[in-house]
Amino acid sequence: MPPSYCPHCGTAAPEGARFCMKCGREQPTAAGAGDPVPPALPPVAPPPGHAHQPAPPGYAPPPGYAPVRPSPAGEFLGRAMRGDWAGSLKAAAWPTGLILALAVALAIPSYGQGDDVVVGWSDRLRIALAMLLQAFGGGFEVRAAGPGSPYGSGSDGSGGSDAFGSGYGIAGQAGATLSLVPLTVTVLWVGALLLASRAARKQGGGMEAAVRISALVTGAILVLGLFAQPDIAGVSVSSSPLLAALGALVLSLLVTGGVLQQDAAAQWLAQRPAAHAVVRATGTAVRALGAVVALCALIGFIAYADVDGVDGTAMLLALPMLPNIGLAVLGVSWGAPVEYDVRGEFGWFGSGMEHGGFGLSELGDAVNGWAVTGAVLIGVVCALYAGVSAARRSVDRREQVVAGGLFLVLYLLLTGLSGVSAELSGDVAGVGGQGMAEIAPSVPDALLFGMLWVGGAVLMAPHLLRLVGRPAGATAPAPAWGPGTQPQPPAWNPPAQTPPTTVPTATPQPYPPYDPRTVHLGPAAATTAVAATAAAATAARRRSVVVWSVTLVAAVVLGGGVTAGVLFLKSDQSDDQQPPAAAAEDKKPAASGSSDSAPPEADPTPSPTSVPTTSPTASATAPPAAPTVPGGYRMVSDSAGFSFAVPVQWDRESEKNHQITYAGSTGRAELKVGVIRNAPYTSYENFRNLERIADANQKNYRRLQLGANTFQGLQGAIWEYTYEDKQSGETIHAIDQSYVADDGTEYAIYTTERDRYWSDARQIFDTALSTWMLNDLD
């Protein structure tokens, strides 16, 4: 039997089918002969995604039926994915090419390697990329390889501790971390992204284009971060690519979204005056801060280039941090010092464990008084520029205050990001140490002095603008009409009608019609009135000049006086602080009985009683008696300011990283003396911090004793421990006695020896302590 076809849509239907499989209508042949044909049912809607067939005539969808539509987010992502990827790729090439160009420029110098190049150009390129990616939140970590690495062991090949028990050169554990944000790279990258976004905006790109550009830029940063992780001579570099990609994603979305949605944002802000004022004030603050930081960066770079020993390579390395330098110069000019903090033994800074700052007073000591005057003038210029910018670009007084507040907030935010910090653990690439160092502007001082300078400038700027004849505010002044002319209203438009055909015969008068209520002056009277008005205006201007000049001078003197007063009070308070040694002197125990004392938080392990010098034999203010030198020992007087007895065969061998070593020609035993000037801690606190590092890095570390004590009547601490040498497997025994002298200098007497020879080493250590004296050296 031939197949039947649907009379409605023409689709072939199988034999005996009652309804069409395509349109759903009942087939006339399916009903019995003479039976009434039932009404046709509506067809079933096709599933989503299938090609829609036109409904037959008379078709109506069932009640409640509605097509399934994607969510707004899904529609947006669909449009973004189906958009112009080629144009977005061109836009993303701008900031990516900038990063690559900067990395190539930084990789060109060999950085003093000479003919024996260890770090080749490709490795220098990858290291430069790792440094540059910190501009988006990436990291820079250097980690030595495992045992056998040329950087993985100490100077004696043992991988042991130094005089402070800090674990220098522990094989497989040595590493260094550098944290900084090169703001020059961040600014240039954002600028390149702005240019690329503007080009995409001209081509009609919207928020979908911003998503595509941001995705491409983030992917490029991620790929560069994965590439910037080289392994060089047993040292591996990590750049934290995921953090860098996340930071680049956030920045790119903000920049591209702001540029491509500028028109929509303008319409939204036009209906919200308060939000519009905040956005305007933000733009004013960004412009003013950019100009101020650029000026201070130029001054700081010139001063840096004038320092002795700074060569072209050092100047090249300073270029990525020009805004960081500018923020430091601005802070010093306003009275906020640049503080440095070094904890542990950190050879890079050459000052041991210290805390200090560099501000206006230190600038005067290092250069002269004129340098301080110039710095204060720079601060005055920067503050006035910020205030004048806020006054000129703001509509009213409230917007000026908001602009000044945002300027201060942005300044503090960038100041907090402009510092440099480093952590070092072990011997990495020839640089040894254990601890951390940080140098950064003081944010609390920046807040205090920034409020004084910026607040004063915002208050004075409108009066200064009126003084020079340029009133504050962004509104345009009313037009000046000449005599005898009638002004037209600004919004007046002539009516759209046919002009008259007849030309009026009356000539228009240049002056308005006569009004008897108006007094008309003759030419001579008018000239006299104009001259009198001009004279009055000149006198008023002179009085304003005098008044506001005096006000300006008084404000500068007041601001400088407040700054100097705060600095003087801070300096006076720091001078009045009692050093730790003096505090220990006030609380030292009596000469009778045991003199070992520990603070409440001290470790419960008792201090040894076998050390003869743990009990004071005389007052700290009185010179100690001449020590008795046992047989086989001799007294040595060191140029670092101390004397003690060592075996007759021992001599002074080296001085490195504030440690002086005495040892013999044979054997492993040695005495090390650490000398740290102006130690900002107690010996017990220092030992507790160093023990945590040793416990984490040393193999089979075991504490024997750790507690606070007194040494020659002064506050000190003793630390004794053992650990296993990773190369030889032998147990190493170490002991360290430290104390802080009256002048704030910490002395640490330390010895280490293999445990099987410990009895002889302990006798040498006890003899050194019993004969220890400080020399009166200027």
Short mmCIF file of C-alpha atoms in Angstrom, two decimals, residues 252-424:
data_model
loop_
_atom_site.label_atom_id
_atom_site.label_comp_id
_atom_site.label_asym_id
_atom_site.label_seq_id
_atom_site.Cartn_x
_atom_site.Cartn_y
_atom_site.Cartn_z
CA SER A 252 41.55 45.60 33.34
CA LEU A 253 37.85 45.24 34.12
CA LEU A 254 37.83 48.57 35.96
CA VAL A 255 39.74 50.45 33.26
CA THR A 256 38.07 49.00 30.16
CA GLY A 257 34.62 49.03 31.72
CA GLY A 258 34.99 52.66 32.74
CA VAL A 259 36.10 53.74 29.27
CA LEU A 260 33.67 51.68 27.19
CA GLN A 261 30.69 52.53 29.41
CA GLN A 262 31.49 56.22 29.62
CA ASP A 263 28.38 57.39 27.76
CA ALA A 264 26.02 55.21 29.77
CA ALA A 265 27.71 56.30 32.99
CA ALA A 266 27.33 59.95 32.01
CA GLN A 267 23.59 59.51 31.49
CA TRP A 268 23.27 57.71 34.82
CA LEU A 269 25.27 60.38 36.66
CA ALA A 270 23.29 63.21 35.06
CA GLN A 271 20.25 62.11 37.06
CA ARG A 272 22.23 61.82 40.34
CA PRO A 273 23.99 65.08 41.21
CA ALA A 274 25.62 63.73 44.39
CA ALA A 275 27.23 60.79 42.63
CA HIS A 276 28.29 63.06 39.79
CA ALA A 277 30.00 65.39 42.25
CA VAL A 278 31.90 62.47 43.83
CA VAL A 279 33.07 61.23 40.43
CA ARG A 280 34.18 64.74 39.48
CA ALA A 281 36.05 65.09 42.77
CA THR A 282 37.74 61.73 42.22
CA GLY A 283 39.01 62.85 38.83
CA THR A 284 40.31 66.07 40.35
CA ALA A 285 42.13 64.15 43.11
CA VAL A 286 43.69 61.69 40.65
CA ARG A 287 44.96 64.48 38.39
CA ALA A 288 46.40 66.48 41.28
CA LEU A 289 48.07 63.46 42.89
CA GLY A 290 49.56 62.37 39.57
CA ALA A 291 51.12 65.79 38.97
CA VAL A 292 52.43 66.03 42.54
CA VAL A 293 53.97 62.54 42.53
CA ALA A 294 55.52 63.16 39.09
CA LEU A 295 57.22 66.33 40.36
CA CYS A 296 58.52 64.62 43.51
CA ALA A 297 59.67 61.58 41.50
CA LEU A 298 61.72 63.81 39.20
CA ILE A 299 63.34 65.53 42.18
CA GLY A 300 64.01 62.23 43.93
CA PHE A 301 65.50 60.63 40.81
CA ILE A 302 67.84 63.60 40.29
CA ALA A 303 68.96 63.40 43.93
CA TYR A 304 69.43 59.63 43.62
CA ALA A 305 71.53 60.00 40.47
CA ASP A 306 73.78 62.48 42.31
CA VAL A 307 74.66 59.94 45.04
CA ASP A 308 78.20 58.60 44.88
CA GLY A 309 78.46 55.04 43.57
CA VAL A 310 75.21 55.09 41.57
CA ASP A 311 75.93 53.90 38.03
CA GLY A 312 73.77 53.44 34.96
CA THR A 313 72.59 49.99 36.01
CA ALA A 314 71.39 51.27 39.37
CA MET A 315 69.56 54.14 37.68
CA LEU A 316 67.92 51.69 35.25
CA LEU A 317 66.69 49.57 38.15
CA ALA A 318 65.25 52.69 39.82
CA LEU A 319 63.08 53.59 36.81
CA PRO A 320 60.32 51.02 37.57
CA MET A 321 59.98 52.57 41.03
CA LEU A 322 59.81 56.28 40.19
CA PRO A 323 56.35 56.79 41.80
CA ASN A 324 57.60 54.94 44.88
CA ILE A 325 60.49 57.41 45.08
CA GLY A 326 58.12 60.32 44.51
CA LEU A 327 55.84 59.24 47.35
CA ALA A 328 58.83 58.96 49.68
CA VAL A 329 60.03 62.47 48.71
CA LEU A 330 56.53 63.89 49.22
CA GLY A 331 56.28 62.25 52.64
CA VAL A 332 59.66 63.59 53.76
CA SER A 333 58.74 67.08 52.50
CA TRP A 334 55.58 66.99 54.61
CA GLY A 335 57.40 65.63 57.68
CA ALA A 336 56.64 61.88 57.37
CA PRO A 337 59.94 59.95 57.53
CA VAL A 338 60.92 56.87 55.57
CA GLU A 339 61.35 54.14 58.17
CA TYR A 340 63.54 51.06 58.00
CA ASP A 341 63.26 47.96 60.14
CA VAL A 342 65.82 45.14 60.09
CA ARG A 343 65.32 42.06 62.24
CA GLY A 344 67.77 39.20 62.34
CA GLU A 345 71.14 39.13 60.62
CA PHE A 346 70.61 40.79 57.26
CA GLY A 347 73.82 41.51 55.42
CA TRP A 348 72.22 43.45 52.56
CA PHE A 349 71.53 46.48 54.75
CA GLY A 350 74.79 46.24 56.65
CA SER A 351 73.29 47.49 59.91
CA GLY A 352 72.21 44.35 61.71
CA MET A 353 69.00 44.46 63.69
CA GLU A 354 67.92 48.08 63.77
CA HIS A 355 64.93 50.35 63.51
CA GLY A 356 65.07 53.97 62.43
CA GLY A 357 63.91 56.54 59.96
CA PHE A 358 65.06 59.22 57.54
CA GLY A 359 63.17 62.50 57.76
CA LEU A 360 63.79 66.22 57.71
CA SER A 361 66.19 66.16 60.66
CA GLU A 362 68.26 63.35 59.14
CA LEU A 363 68.23 65.19 55.80
CA GLY A 364 69.72 68.25 57.49
CA ASP A 365 72.43 66.13 59.13
CA ALA A 366 73.26 64.32 55.90
CA VAL A 367 73.28 67.39 53.60
CA ASN A 368 72.70 70.82 55.14
CA GLY A 369 70.00 73.20 56.28
CA TRP A 370 69.28 74.40 52.75
CA ALA A 371 68.21 70.88 51.81
CA VAL A 372 65.61 70.98 54.59
CA THR A 373 64.39 74.39 53.36
CA GLY A 374 64.09 73.07 49.82
CA ALA A 375 62.19 70.00 50.99
CA VAL A 376 59.70 72.14 52.93
CA LEU A 377 59.20 74.40 49.89
CA ILE A 378 58.50 71.31 47.78
CA GLY A 379 55.88 70.29 50.33
CA VAL A 380 54.29 73.77 50.21
CA VAL A 381 54.13 73.72 46.41
CA CYS A 382 52.59 70.23 46.33
CA ALA A 383 49.99 71.07 48.97
CA LEU A 384 49.01 74.34 47.27
CA TYR A 385 48.73 72.64 43.90
CA ALA A 386 46.37 70.04 45.37
CA GLY A 387 44.26 72.75 47.01
CA VAL A 388 44.16 75.00 43.93
CA SER A 389 43.21 72.06 41.69
CA ALA A 390 40.34 71.18 44.01
CA ALA A 391 39.17 74.81 44.08
CA ARG A 392 39.32 75.38 40.32
CA ARG A 393 37.69 72.13 39.23
CA SER A 394 34.95 71.98 41.87
CA VAL A 395 31.50 73.52 41.65
CA ASP A 396 31.04 74.34 45.31
CA ARG A 397 32.78 74.18 48.64
CA ARG A 398 31.55 70.69 49.49
CA GLU A 399 33.04 69.25 46.33
CA GLN A 400 36.36 70.92 47.15
CA VAL A 401 36.43 69.21 50.54
CA VAL A 402 35.56 65.85 48.97
CA ALA A 403 38.34 66.27 46.39
CA GLY A 404 40.84 67.11 49.14
CA GLY A 405 39.74 64.11 51.21
CA LEU A 406 40.02 61.76 48.23
CA PHE A 407 43.47 63.18 47.45
CA LEU A 408 44.57 62.30 50.99
CA VAL A 409 43.02 58.82 50.83
CA LEU A 410 44.72 58.00 47.53
CA TYR A 411 48.02 59.37 48.83
CA LEU A 412 47.83 57.14 51.91
CA LEU A 413 46.84 54.09 49.83
CA LEU A 414 49.79 54.50 47.47
CA THR A 415 52.11 55.23 50.38
CA GLY A 416 51.17 51.92 51.94
CA LEU A 417 51.96 50.14 48.65
CA SER A 418 55.24 51.94 47.94
CA GLY A 419 57.44 50.16 50.48
CA VAL A 420 59.99 47.41 49.91
CA SER A 421 60.40 44.37 52.15
CA ALA A 422 62.61 41.30 51.96
CA GLU A 423 62.97 38.07 53.89
CA LEU A 424 66.09 35.93 53.82
#
